[in-house]
Amino acid sequence: MKEVNAALSGAKAKILKALAHQTRIYMVEKLSGGEKCVCEFVGETGLDFSTVSKHLAILKDAGIVRDDKRGQKVFYSLKVPCITNFLGCIETIIKSNLEEQSSMFK
Amino acid sequence: MKEVNAALSGAKAKILKALAHQTRIYMVEKLSGGEKCVCEFVGETGLDFSTVSKHLAILKDAGIVRDDKRGQKVFYSLKVPCITNFLGCIETIIKSNLEEQSSMFK
DNA sequence: CGGTTATTTGGTTATATTACCAAATAACAA
DNA sequence: TTGTTATTTGGTAATATAACCAAATAACCG
């Protein structure tokens, strides 16, 4: 692969890798409804505080979310709205996959 | 996390994981211009035949591409056009990240 | 200040991913 | 049939990820 292409695909892969985890997808979808603090995700997911914090750090490092410390709490919010549309395309794929699977039994 | 949410986010994660690799992103982008055989990707990427084949199998398993064997060759093509739009959103993020980085030096 | 809450950081272990090589399969050509 | 090309499959070693625990940091409260 040419170096230019490799660099660009690599940059895209970094962002996709940040999204490619069950918990982080859940977080991004929740954040499309507005900012949330770390503690809210801890309550909802049942994961350790440190685990949640690390997931959010990955999203932040990729440029998908931003953080805002107010008092003792850190609030995270979506930085890039188009992510939400993107996840719509993923749902299209899931539906299409399900239809194919069920048509195998006809 | 509730089981329903976990299952749905998990299904989405599977598809995103399939996309989350430099080589596979490159492949998907190339395929948006039309079908290609495995051998073409081998030539372009410089990777081993087996490696390329496995990457394509991951995309196929996720429902992103389909394959079509004709003669000795196997042609892969995009199954879901919206993937291309999605990658546009990723580029938005990359640009925004670059702008932030450069503004640090002002 | 001392205690509590919210969050991050560092360390460790388990699991997943990736790339290569070698071998198996499949279609075609001589 | 034998050889060649295209592709997949299986195995292995290196690297990356993810979850938890413990400890560090930071802000607030009494």
PDB file of C-alpha atoms (C1' of nucleotides) in Angstrom:
ATOM      1  CA  MET A   1       0.000   0.000   0.000  1.00  0.00           C
ATOM      2  CA  LYS A   2       1.266   3.504  -0.780  1.00  0.00           C
ATOM      3  CA  GLU A   3       2.391   5.414   2.269  1.00  0.00           C
ATOM      4  CA  VAL A   4      -0.158   8.196   1.818  1.00  0.00           C
ATOM      5  CA  ASN A   5      -3.035   5.744   1.649  1.00  0.00           C
ATOM      6  CA  ALA A   6      -1.659   3.804   4.581  1.00  0.00           C
ATOM      7  CA  ALA A   7      -1.424   6.939   6.720  1.00  0.00           C
ATOM      8  CA  LEU A   8      -4.967   8.023   5.920  1.00  0.00           C
ATOM      9  CA  SER A   9      -6.457   4.578   6.414  1.00  0.00           C
ATOM     10  CA  GLY A  10      -4.478   4.298   9.615  1.00  0.00           C
ATOM     11  CA  ALA A  11      -5.950   7.547  10.936  1.00  0.00           C
ATOM     12  CA  LYS A  12      -9.435   6.340  10.083  1.00  0.00           C
ATOM     13  CA  ALA A  13      -8.751   2.983  11.709  1.00  0.00           C
ATOM     14  CA  LYS A  14      -7.781   4.689  14.945  1.00  0.00           C
ATOM     15  CA  ILE A  15     -11.168   6.391  15.129  1.00  0.00           C
ATOM     16  CA  LEU A  16     -13.031   3.225  14.182  1.00  0.00           C
ATOM     17  CA  LYS A  17     -11.132   1.232  16.775  1.00  0.00           C
ATOM     18  CA  ALA A  18     -12.198   3.762  19.374  1.00  0.00           C
ATOM     19  CA  LEU A  19     -15.812   3.083  18.400  1.00  0.00           C
ATOM     20  CA  ALA A  20     -15.451  -0.667  18.034  1.00  0.00           C
ATOM     21  CA  HIS A  21     -16.452  -1.773  21.494  1.00  0.00           C
ATOM     22  CA  GLN A  22     -19.854  -2.646  22.891  1.00  0.00           C
ATOM     23  CA  THR A  23     -19.496  -0.318  25.878  1.00  0.00           C
ATOM     24  CA  ARG A  24     -18.158   2.611  23.874  1.00  0.00           C
ATOM     25  CA  ILE A  25     -20.935   2.345  21.301  1.00  0.00           C
ATOM     26  CA  TYR A  26     -23.451   2.379  24.121  1.00  0.00           C
ATOM     27  CA  MET A  27     -21.744   5.462  25.527  1.00  0.00           C
ATOM     28  CA  VAL A  28     -21.754   7.323  22.233  1.00  0.00           C
ATOM     29  CA  GLU A  29     -25.428   6.589  21.739  1.00  0.00           C
ATOM     30  CA  LYS A  30     -26.246   7.785  25.236  1.00  0.00           C
ATOM     31  CA  LEU A  31     -24.217  10.937  24.673  1.00  0.00           C
ATOM     32  CA  SER A  32     -26.244  11.777  21.573  1.00  0.00           C
ATOM     33  CA  GLY A  33     -28.973  12.651  24.087  1.00  0.00           C
ATOM     34  CA  GLY A  34     -26.728  15.106  25.928  1.00  0.00           C
ATOM     35  CA  GLU A  35     -23.722  15.182  28.263  1.00  0.00           C
ATOM     36  CA  LYS A  36     -23.231  12.640  31.019  1.00  0.00           C
ATOM     37  CA  CYS A  37     -20.784  12.305  33.865  1.00  0.00           C
ATOM     38  CA  VAL A  38     -18.523   9.294  34.361  1.00  0.00           C
ATOM     39  CA  CYS A  39     -20.509   8.179  37.398  1.00  0.00           C
ATOM     40  CA  GLU A  40     -23.716   7.863  35.356  1.00  0.00           C
ATOM     41  CA  PHE A  41     -22.050   5.378  33.040  1.00  0.00           C
ATOM     42  CA  VAL A  42     -20.659   3.461  35.981  1.00  0.00           C
ATOM     43  CA  GLY A  43     -24.189   3.052  37.330  1.00  0.00           C
ATOM     44  CA  GLU A  44     -25.656   2.037  33.974  1.00  0.00           C
ATOM     45  CA  THR A  45     -22.996  -0.383  32.842  1.00  0.00           C
ATOM     46  CA  GLY A  46     -22.058  -1.997  36.136  1.00  0.00           C
ATOM     47  CA  LEU A  47     -18.391  -1.716  35.188  1.00  0.00           C
ATOM     48  CA  ASP A  48     -15.596  -0.548  37.443  1.00  0.00           C
ATOM     49  CA  PHE A  49     -14.989   3.209  37.631  1.00  0.00           C
ATOM     50  CA  SER A  50     -11.524   2.765  36.212  1.00  0.00           C
ATOM     51  CA  THR A  51     -12.824   0.743  33.270  1.00  0.00           C
ATOM     52  CA  VAL A  52     -15.443   3.352  32.396  1.00  0.00           C
ATOM     53  CA  SER A  53     -12.898   6.134  32.713  1.00  0.00           C
ATOM     54  CA  LYS A  54     -10.543   4.337  30.351  1.00  0.00           C
ATOM     55  CA  HIS A  55     -13.267   3.774  27.756  1.00  0.00           C
ATOM     56  CA  LEU A  56     -14.117   7.471  27.822  1.00  0.00           C
ATOM     57  CA  ALA A  57     -10.440   8.361  27.542  1.00  0.00           C
ATOM     58  CA  ILE A  58     -10.218   6.270  24.378  1.00  0.00           C
ATOM     59  CA  LEU A  59     -13.190   8.114  22.863  1.00  0.00           C
ATOM     60  CA  LYS A  60     -11.670  11.436  23.877  1.00  0.00           C
ATOM     61  CA  ASP A  61      -8.265  10.585  22.470  1.00  0.00           C
ATOM     62  CA  ALA A  62      -9.913   9.719  19.146  1.00  0.00           C
ATOM     63  CA  GLY A  63     -11.623  13.125  19.071  1.00  0.00           C
ATOM     64  CA  ILE A  64     -15.135  11.714  19.335  1.00  0.00           C
ATOM     65  CA  VAL A  65     -16.039  13.212  22.706  1.00  0.00           C
ATOM     66  CA  ARG A  66     -14.858  16.110  24.851  1.00  0.00           C
ATOM     67  CA  ASP A  67     -14.717  16.387  28.629  1.00  0.00           C
ATOM     68  CA  ASP A  68     -15.608  19.207  30.953  1.00  0.00           C
ATOM     69  CA  LYS A  69     -14.715  19.118  34.618  1.00  0.00           C
ATOM     70  CA  ARG A  70     -17.181  20.906  36.855  1.00  0.00           C
ATOM     71  CA  GLY A  71     -16.728  20.498  40.579  1.00  0.00           C
ATOM     72  CA  GLN A  72     -15.944  16.929  41.444  1.00  0.00           C
ATOM     73  CA  LYS A  73     -17.555  15.576  38.311  1.00  0.00           C
ATOM     74  CA  VAL A  74     -16.312  15.216  34.762  1.00  0.00           C
ATOM     75  CA  PHE A  75     -18.963  15.551  32.076  1.00  0.00           C
ATOM     76  CA  TYR A  76     -18.472  14.029  28.680  1.00  0.00           C
ATOM     77  CA  SER A  77     -20.297  15.138  25.536  1.00  0.00           C
ATOM     78  CA  LEU A  78     -20.335  14.235  21.836  1.00  0.00           C
ATOM     79  CA  LYS A  79     -18.026  16.355  19.750  1.00  0.00           C
ATOM     80  CA  VAL A  80     -19.068  15.031  16.342  1.00  0.00           C
ATOM     81  CA  PRO A  81     -22.807  14.706  15.645  1.00  0.00           C
ATOM     82  CA  CYS A  82     -22.411  12.717  12.408  1.00  0.00           C
ATOM     83  CA  ILE A  83     -21.404   9.704  14.465  1.00  0.00           C
ATOM     84  CA  THR A  84     -25.072   9.191  15.174  1.00  0.00           C
ATOM     85  CA  ASN A  85     -25.972   8.931  11.451  1.00  0.00           C
ATOM     86  CA  PHE A  86     -23.141   6.564  11.046  1.00  0.00           C
ATOM     87  CA  LEU A  87     -24.548   4.205  13.595  1.00  0.00           C
ATOM     88  CA  GLY A  88     -27.780   4.261  11.564  1.00  0.00           C
ATOM     89  CA  CYS A  89     -25.883   2.651   8.687  1.00  0.00           C
ATOM     90  CA  ILE A  90     -24.647  -0.041  11.031  1.00  0.00           C
ATOM     91  CA  GLU A  91     -28.228  -0.817  11.976  1.00  0.00           C
ATOM     92  CA  THR A  92     -29.055  -1.211   8.292  1.00  0.00           C
ATOM     93  CA  ILE A  93     -26.373  -3.862   8.067  1.00  0.00           C
ATOM     94  CA  ILE A  94     -27.669  -5.682  11.129  1.00  0.00           C
ATOM     95  CA  LYS A  95     -31.189  -5.804   9.701  1.00  0.00           C
ATOM     96  CA  SER A  96     -29.935  -7.025   6.350  1.00  0.00           C
ATOM     97  CA  ASN A  97     -27.878  -9.724   8.059  1.00  0.00           C
ATOM     98  CA  LEU A  98     -30.879 -10.876  10.078  1.00  0.00           C
ATOM     99  CA  GLU A  99     -33.069 -11.080   6.972  1.00  0.00           C
ATOM    100  CA  GLU A 100     -30.510 -13.213   5.202  1.00  0.00           C
ATOM    101  CA  GLN A 101     -30.223 -15.567   8.116  1.00  0.00           C
ATOM    102  CA  SER A 102     -33.966 -16.028   8.408  1.00  0.00           C
ATOM    103  CA  SER A 103     -34.390 -16.582   4.672  1.00  0.00           C
ATOM    104  CA  MET A 104     -32.135 -19.608   4.964  1.00  0.00           C
ATOM    105  CA  PHE A 105     -34.953 -21.448   6.724  1.00  0.00           C
ATOM    106  CA  LYS A 106     -37.632 -20.802   4.134  1.00  0.00           C
TER     107      LYS A 106
ATOM    108  CA  MET B   1     -26.144  -2.527  31.150  1.00  0.00           C
ATOM    109  CA  LYS B   2     -29.537  -4.059  30.323  1.00  0.00           C
ATOM    110  CA  GLU B   3     -29.329  -7.247  28.295  1.00  0.00           C
ATOM    111  CA  VAL B   4     -31.256  -5.832  25.345  1.00  0.00           C
ATOM    112  CA  ASN B   5     -28.943  -2.843  25.062  1.00  0.00           C
ATOM    113  CA  ALA B   6     -25.903  -5.036  25.493  1.00  0.00           C
ATOM    114  CA  ALA B   7     -27.023  -7.353  22.694  1.00  0.00           C
ATOM    115  CA  LEU B   8     -27.681  -4.496  20.285  1.00  0.00           C
ATOM    116  CA  SER B   9     -24.463  -2.657  21.109  1.00  0.00           C
ATOM    117  CA  GLY B  10     -22.640  -5.957  20.803  1.00  0.00           C
ATOM    118  CA  ALA B  11     -24.023  -6.535  17.318  1.00  0.00           C
ATOM    119  CA  LYS B  12     -22.974  -3.043  16.301  1.00  0.00           C
ATOM    120  CA  ALA B  13     -19.543  -3.565  17.816  1.00  0.00           C
ATOM    121  CA  LYS B  14     -19.033  -6.666  15.720  1.00  0.00           C
ATOM    122  CA  ILE B  15     -19.581  -4.686  12.525  1.00  0.00           C
ATOM    123  CA  LEU B  16     -17.408  -1.806  13.706  1.00  0.00           C
ATOM    124  CA  LYS B  17     -14.627  -4.207  14.657  1.00  0.00           C
ATOM    125  CA  ALA B  18     -14.755  -5.600  11.168  1.00  0.00           C
ATOM    126  CA  LEU B  19     -14.147  -2.108   9.834  1.00  0.00           C
ATOM    127  CA  ALA B  20     -11.583  -1.115  12.428  1.00  0.00           C
ATOM    128  CA  HIS B  21      -8.399  -2.017  10.625  1.00  0.00           C
ATOM    129  CA  GLN B  22      -6.252   0.026   8.308  1.00  0.00           C
ATOM    130  CA  THR B  23      -6.219  -2.617   5.589  1.00  0.00           C
ATOM    131  CA  ARG B  24      -9.942  -3.333   5.761  1.00  0.00           C
ATOM    132  CA  ILE B  25     -10.842   0.358   5.571  1.00  0.00           C
ATOM    133  CA  TYR B  26      -8.647   0.646   2.511  1.00  0.00           C
ATOM    134  CA  MET B  27     -10.427  -2.362   1.012  1.00  0.00           C
ATOM    135  CA  VAL B  28     -13.893  -0.962   1.678  1.00  0.00           C
ATOM    136  CA  GLU B  29     -12.954   2.343   0.098  1.00  0.00           C
ATOM    137  CA  LYS B  30     -11.547   0.610  -2.965  1.00  0.00           C
ATOM    138  CA  LEU B  31     -14.665  -1.524  -3.251  1.00  0.00           C
ATOM    139  CA  SER B  32     -16.853   1.561  -3.351  1.00  0.00           C
ATOM    140  CA  GLY B  33     -15.449   1.971  -6.876  1.00  0.00           C
ATOM    141  CA  GLY B  34     -16.574  -1.528  -7.882  1.00  0.00           C
ATOM    142  CA  GLU B  35     -15.748  -5.178  -7.309  1.00  0.00           C
ATOM    143  CA  LYS B  36     -12.200  -6.425  -6.996  1.00  0.00           C
ATOM    144  CA  CYS B  37     -10.626  -9.852  -6.789  1.00  0.00           C
ATOM    145  CA  VAL B  38      -8.449 -11.004  -3.915  1.00  0.00           C
ATOM    146  CA  CYS B  39      -5.349 -10.920  -6.085  1.00  0.00           C
ATOM    147  CA  GLU B  40      -5.757  -7.212  -6.801  1.00  0.00           C
ATOM    148  CA  PHE B  41      -5.633  -6.424  -3.096  1.00  0.00           C
ATOM    149  CA  VAL B  42      -2.601  -8.655  -2.692  1.00  0.00           C
ATOM    150  CA  GLY B  43      -0.813  -6.607  -5.332  1.00  0.00           C
ATOM    151  CA  GLU B  44      -1.839  -3.265  -3.875  1.00  0.00           C
ATOM    152  CA  THR B  45      -1.182  -3.952  -0.224  1.00  0.00           C
ATOM    153  CA  GLY B  46       1.920  -6.112  -0.446  1.00  0.00           C
ATOM    154  CA  LEU B  47       0.418  -8.438   2.159  1.00  0.00           C
ATOM    155  CA  ASP B  48       0.403 -12.220   2.012  1.00  0.00           C
ATOM    156  CA  PHE B  49      -2.453 -13.859   0.105  1.00  0.00           C
ATOM    157  CA  SER B  50      -3.638 -15.557   3.258  1.00  0.00           C
ATOM    158  CA  THR B  51      -3.681 -12.296   5.174  1.00  0.00           C
ATOM    159  CA  VAL B  52      -5.740 -10.532   2.501  1.00  0.00           C
ATOM    160  CA  SER B  53      -8.118 -13.451   2.290  1.00  0.00           C
ATOM    161  CA  LYS B  54      -8.667 -13.369   6.034  1.00  0.00           C
ATOM    162  CA  HIS B  55      -9.342  -9.642   6.055  1.00  0.00           C
ATOM    163  CA  LEU B  56     -11.951 -10.076   3.342  1.00  0.00           C
ATOM    164  CA  ALA B  57     -13.499 -12.982   5.234  1.00  0.00           C
ATOM    165  CA  ILE B  58     -13.911 -10.725   8.273  1.00  0.00           C
ATOM    166  CA  LEU B  59     -15.709  -8.103   6.165  1.00  0.00           C
ATOM    167  CA  LYS B  60     -17.883 -10.804   4.624  1.00  0.00           C
ATOM    168  CA  ASP B  61     -18.735 -12.342   7.967  1.00  0.00           C
ATOM    169  CA  ALA B  62     -19.850  -8.917   9.211  1.00  0.00           C
ATOM    170  CA  GLY B  63     -22.171  -8.542   6.206  1.00  0.00           C
ATOM    171  CA  ILE B  64     -20.272  -5.609   4.724  1.00  0.00           C
ATOM    172  CA  VAL B  65     -19.141  -7.304   1.514  1.00  0.00           C
ATOM    173  CA  ARG B  66     -20.243 -10.269  -0.576  1.00  0.00           C
ATOM    174  CA  ASP B  67     -18.106 -12.632  -2.650  1.00  0.00           C
ATOM    175  CA  ASP B  68     -18.644 -14.115  -6.072  1.00  0.00           C
ATOM    176  CA  LYS B  69     -16.456 -16.886  -7.405  1.00  0.00           C
ATOM    177  CA  ARG B  70     -15.957 -16.800 -11.163  1.00  0.00           C
ATOM    178  CA  GLY B  71     -13.434 -19.197 -12.593  1.00  0.00           C
ATOM    179  CA  GLN B  72     -10.315 -19.252 -10.490  1.00  0.00           C
ATOM    180  CA  LYS B  73     -10.938 -15.836  -9.047  1.00  0.00           C
ATOM    181  CA  VAL B  74     -13.103 -14.632  -6.192  1.00  0.00           C
ATOM    182  CA  PHE B  75     -14.544 -11.159  -6.612  1.00  0.00           C
ATOM    183  CA  TYR B  76     -15.594  -9.127  -3.613  1.00  0.00           C
ATOM    184  CA  SER B  77     -18.052  -6.233  -3.733  1.00  0.00           C
ATOM    185  CA  LEU B  78     -19.670  -3.808  -1.268  1.00  0.00           C
ATOM    186  CA  LYS B  79     -23.000  -4.972   0.027  1.00  0.00           C
ATOM    187  CA  VAL B  80     -23.914  -1.826   1.960  1.00  0.00           C
ATOM    188  CA  PRO B  81     -23.423   1.525   0.201  1.00  0.00           C
ATOM    189  CA  CYS B  82     -23.988   3.662   3.328  1.00  0.00           C
ATOM    190  CA  ILE B  83     -20.610   2.564   4.632  1.00  0.00           C
ATOM    191  CA  THR B  84     -19.091   5.088   2.273  1.00  0.00           C
ATOM    192  CA  ASN B  85     -21.018   7.994   3.858  1.00  0.00           C
ATOM    193  CA  PHE B  86     -19.982   6.758   7.201  1.00  0.00           C
ATOM    194  CA  LEU B  87     -16.350   7.024   6.316  1.00  0.00           C
ATOM    195  CA  GLY B  88     -17.054  10.648   5.383  1.00  0.00           C
ATOM    196  CA  CYS B  89     -17.962  11.326   8.993  1.00  0.00           C
ATOM    197  CA  ILE B  90     -14.680   9.794  10.082  1.00  0.00           C
ATOM    198  CA  GLU B  91     -12.841  12.205   7.798  1.00  0.00           C
ATOM    199  CA  THR B  92     -14.669  15.079   9.483  1.00  0.00           C
ATOM    200  CA  ILE B  93     -13.274  13.926  12.790  1.00  0.00           C
ATOM    201  CA  ILE B  94      -9.752  13.653  11.419  1.00  0.00           C
ATOM    202  CA  LYS B  95      -9.897  17.197  10.056  1.00  0.00           C
ATOM    203  CA  SER B  96     -11.262  18.533  13.313  1.00  0.00           C
ATOM    204  CA  ASN B  97      -8.515  16.748  15.242  1.00  0.00           C
ATOM    205  CA  LEU B  98      -5.839  18.213  12.973  1.00  0.00           C
ATOM    206  CA  GLU B  99      -7.202  21.726  13.378  1.00  0.00           C
ATOM    207  CA  GLU B 100      -7.133  21.429  17.129  1.00  0.00           C
ATOM    208  CA  GLN B 101      -3.594  20.173  17.115  1.00  0.00           C
ATOM    209  CA  SER B 102      -2.377  22.998  14.910  1.00  0.00           C
ATOM    210  CA  SER B 103      -4.206  25.640  16.949  1.00  0.00           C
ATOM    211  CA  MET B 104      -2.111  24.608  19.924  1.00  0.00           C
ATOM    212  CA  PHE B 105       0.888  26.268  18.309  1.00  0.00           C
ATOM    213  CA  LYS B 106      -0.727  29.630  17.643  1.00  0.00           C
TER     214      LYS B 106
ATOM    215  C1'  DC C   1      -7.250  19.977  58.379  1.00  0.00           C
ATOM    216  C1'  DG C   2      -9.511  15.268  57.770  1.00  0.00           C
ATOM    217  C1'  DG C   3     -12.903  12.698  55.442  1.00  0.00           C
ATOM    218  C1'  DT C   4     -15.657  11.686  51.417  1.00  0.00           C
ATOM    219  C1'  DT C   5     -16.754  11.544  46.524  1.00  0.00           C
ATOM    220  C1'  DA C   6     -15.387  11.467  41.654  1.00  0.00           C
ATOM    221  C1'  DT C   7     -12.026  10.342  38.597  1.00  0.00           C
ATOM    222  C1'  DT C   8      -7.573   8.913  36.652  1.00  0.00           C
ATOM    223  C1'  DT C   9      -3.336   6.189  36.495  1.00  0.00           C
ATOM    224  C1'  DG C  10      -0.464   2.048  36.941  1.00  0.00           C
ATOM    225  C1'  DG C  11      -0.084  -2.841  37.190  1.00  0.00           C
ATOM    226  C1'  DT C  12      -1.421  -7.511  36.116  1.00  0.00           C
ATOM    227  C1'  DT C  13      -3.688 -11.184  33.835  1.00  0.00           C
ATOM    228  C1'  DA C  14      -6.771 -13.048  30.398  1.00  0.00           C
ATOM    229  C1'  DT C  15      -8.342 -12.783  25.909  1.00  0.00           C
ATOM    230  C1'  DA C  16      -8.351 -11.207  21.041  1.00  0.00           C
ATOM    231  C1'  DT C  17      -6.101  -9.840  16.835  1.00  0.00           C
ATOM    232  C1'  DT C  18      -2.777  -9.940  13.259  1.00  0.00           C
ATOM    233  C1'  DA C  19       0.784 -11.480  10.224  1.00  0.00           C
ATOM    234  C1'  DC C  20       3.361 -14.933   8.314  1.00  0.00           C
ATOM    235  C1'  DC C  21       4.290 -19.773   6.764  1.00  0.00           C
ATOM    236  C1'  DA C  22       2.827 -24.241   5.215  1.00  0.00           C
ATOM    237  C1'  DA C  23      -0.602 -27.146   3.556  1.00  0.00           C
ATOM    238  C1'  DA C  24      -5.234 -28.033   1.492  1.00  0.00           C
ATOM    239  C1'  DT C  25      -8.678 -27.031  -2.142  1.00  0.00           C
ATOM    240  C1'  DA C  26     -10.479 -25.642  -6.623  1.00  0.00           C
ATOM    241  C1'  DA C  27     -10.514 -24.323 -11.364  1.00  0.00           C
ATOM    242  C1'  DC C  28      -8.266 -24.213 -15.476  1.00  0.00           C
ATOM    243  C1'  DA C  29      -4.628 -25.206 -19.122  1.00  0.00           C
ATOM    244  C1'  DA C  30      -1.316 -28.085 -21.489  1.00  0.00           C
TER     245       DA C  30
ATOM    246  C1'  DT D   1      -3.151 -36.357 -15.727  1.00  0.00           C
ATOM    247  C1'  DT D   2       0.160 -32.879 -14.292  1.00  0.00           C
ATOM    248  C1'  DG D   3       1.184 -28.367 -13.487  1.00  0.00           C
ATOM    249  C1'  DT D   4      -0.159 -23.665 -12.460  1.00  0.00           C
ATOM    250  C1'  DT D   5      -2.883 -19.964 -10.524  1.00  0.00           C
ATOM    251  C1'  DA D   6      -6.118 -18.247  -7.072  1.00  0.00           C
ATOM    252  C1'  DT D   7      -7.795 -18.738  -2.759  1.00  0.00           C
ATOM    253  C1'  DT D   8      -8.780 -20.629   1.855  1.00  0.00           C
ATOM    254  C1'  DT D   9      -7.601 -22.979   6.161  1.00  0.00           C
ATOM    255  C1'  DG D  10      -4.751 -24.196  10.159  1.00  0.00           C
ATOM    256  C1'  DG D  11      -0.973 -23.227  13.157  1.00  0.00           C
ATOM    257  C1'  DT D  12       2.048 -20.217  15.680  1.00  0.00           C
ATOM    258  C1'  DA D  13       4.279 -16.188  17.663  1.00  0.00           C
ATOM    259  C1'  DA D  14       4.038 -11.211  18.495  1.00  0.00           C
ATOM    260  C1'  DT D  15       1.279  -7.528  19.752  1.00  0.00           C
ATOM    261  C1'  DA D  16      -2.908  -5.140  21.313  1.00  0.00           C
ATOM    262  C1'  DT D  17      -7.123  -4.892  24.264  1.00  0.00           C
ATOM    263  C1'  DA D  18      -9.895  -5.116  28.234  1.00  0.00           C
ATOM    264  C1'  DA D  19     -11.210  -5.903  32.948  1.00  0.00           C
ATOM    265  C1'  DC D  20     -10.218  -5.659  37.625  1.00  0.00           C
ATOM    266  C1'  DC D  21      -7.677  -4.028  41.838  1.00  0.00           C
ATOM    267  C1'  DA D  22      -4.923  -0.746  44.290  1.00  0.00           C
ATOM    268  C1'  DA D  23      -3.055   3.640  44.655  1.00  0.00           C
ATOM    269  C1'  DA D  24      -2.786   8.591  43.332  1.00  0.00           C
ATOM    270  C1'  DT D  25      -5.141  13.031  42.479  1.00  0.00           C
ATOM    271  C1'  DA D  26      -8.588  16.641  42.949  1.00  0.00           C
ATOM    272  C1'  DA D  27     -12.536  19.028  44.619  1.00  0.00           C
ATOM    273  C1'  DC D  28     -15.777  19.648  48.070  1.00  0.00           C
ATOM    274  C1'  DC D  29     -17.771  19.454  52.994  1.00  0.00           C
ATOM    275  C1'  DG D  30     -17.718  19.748  57.966  1.00  0.00           C
TER     276       DG D  30
END
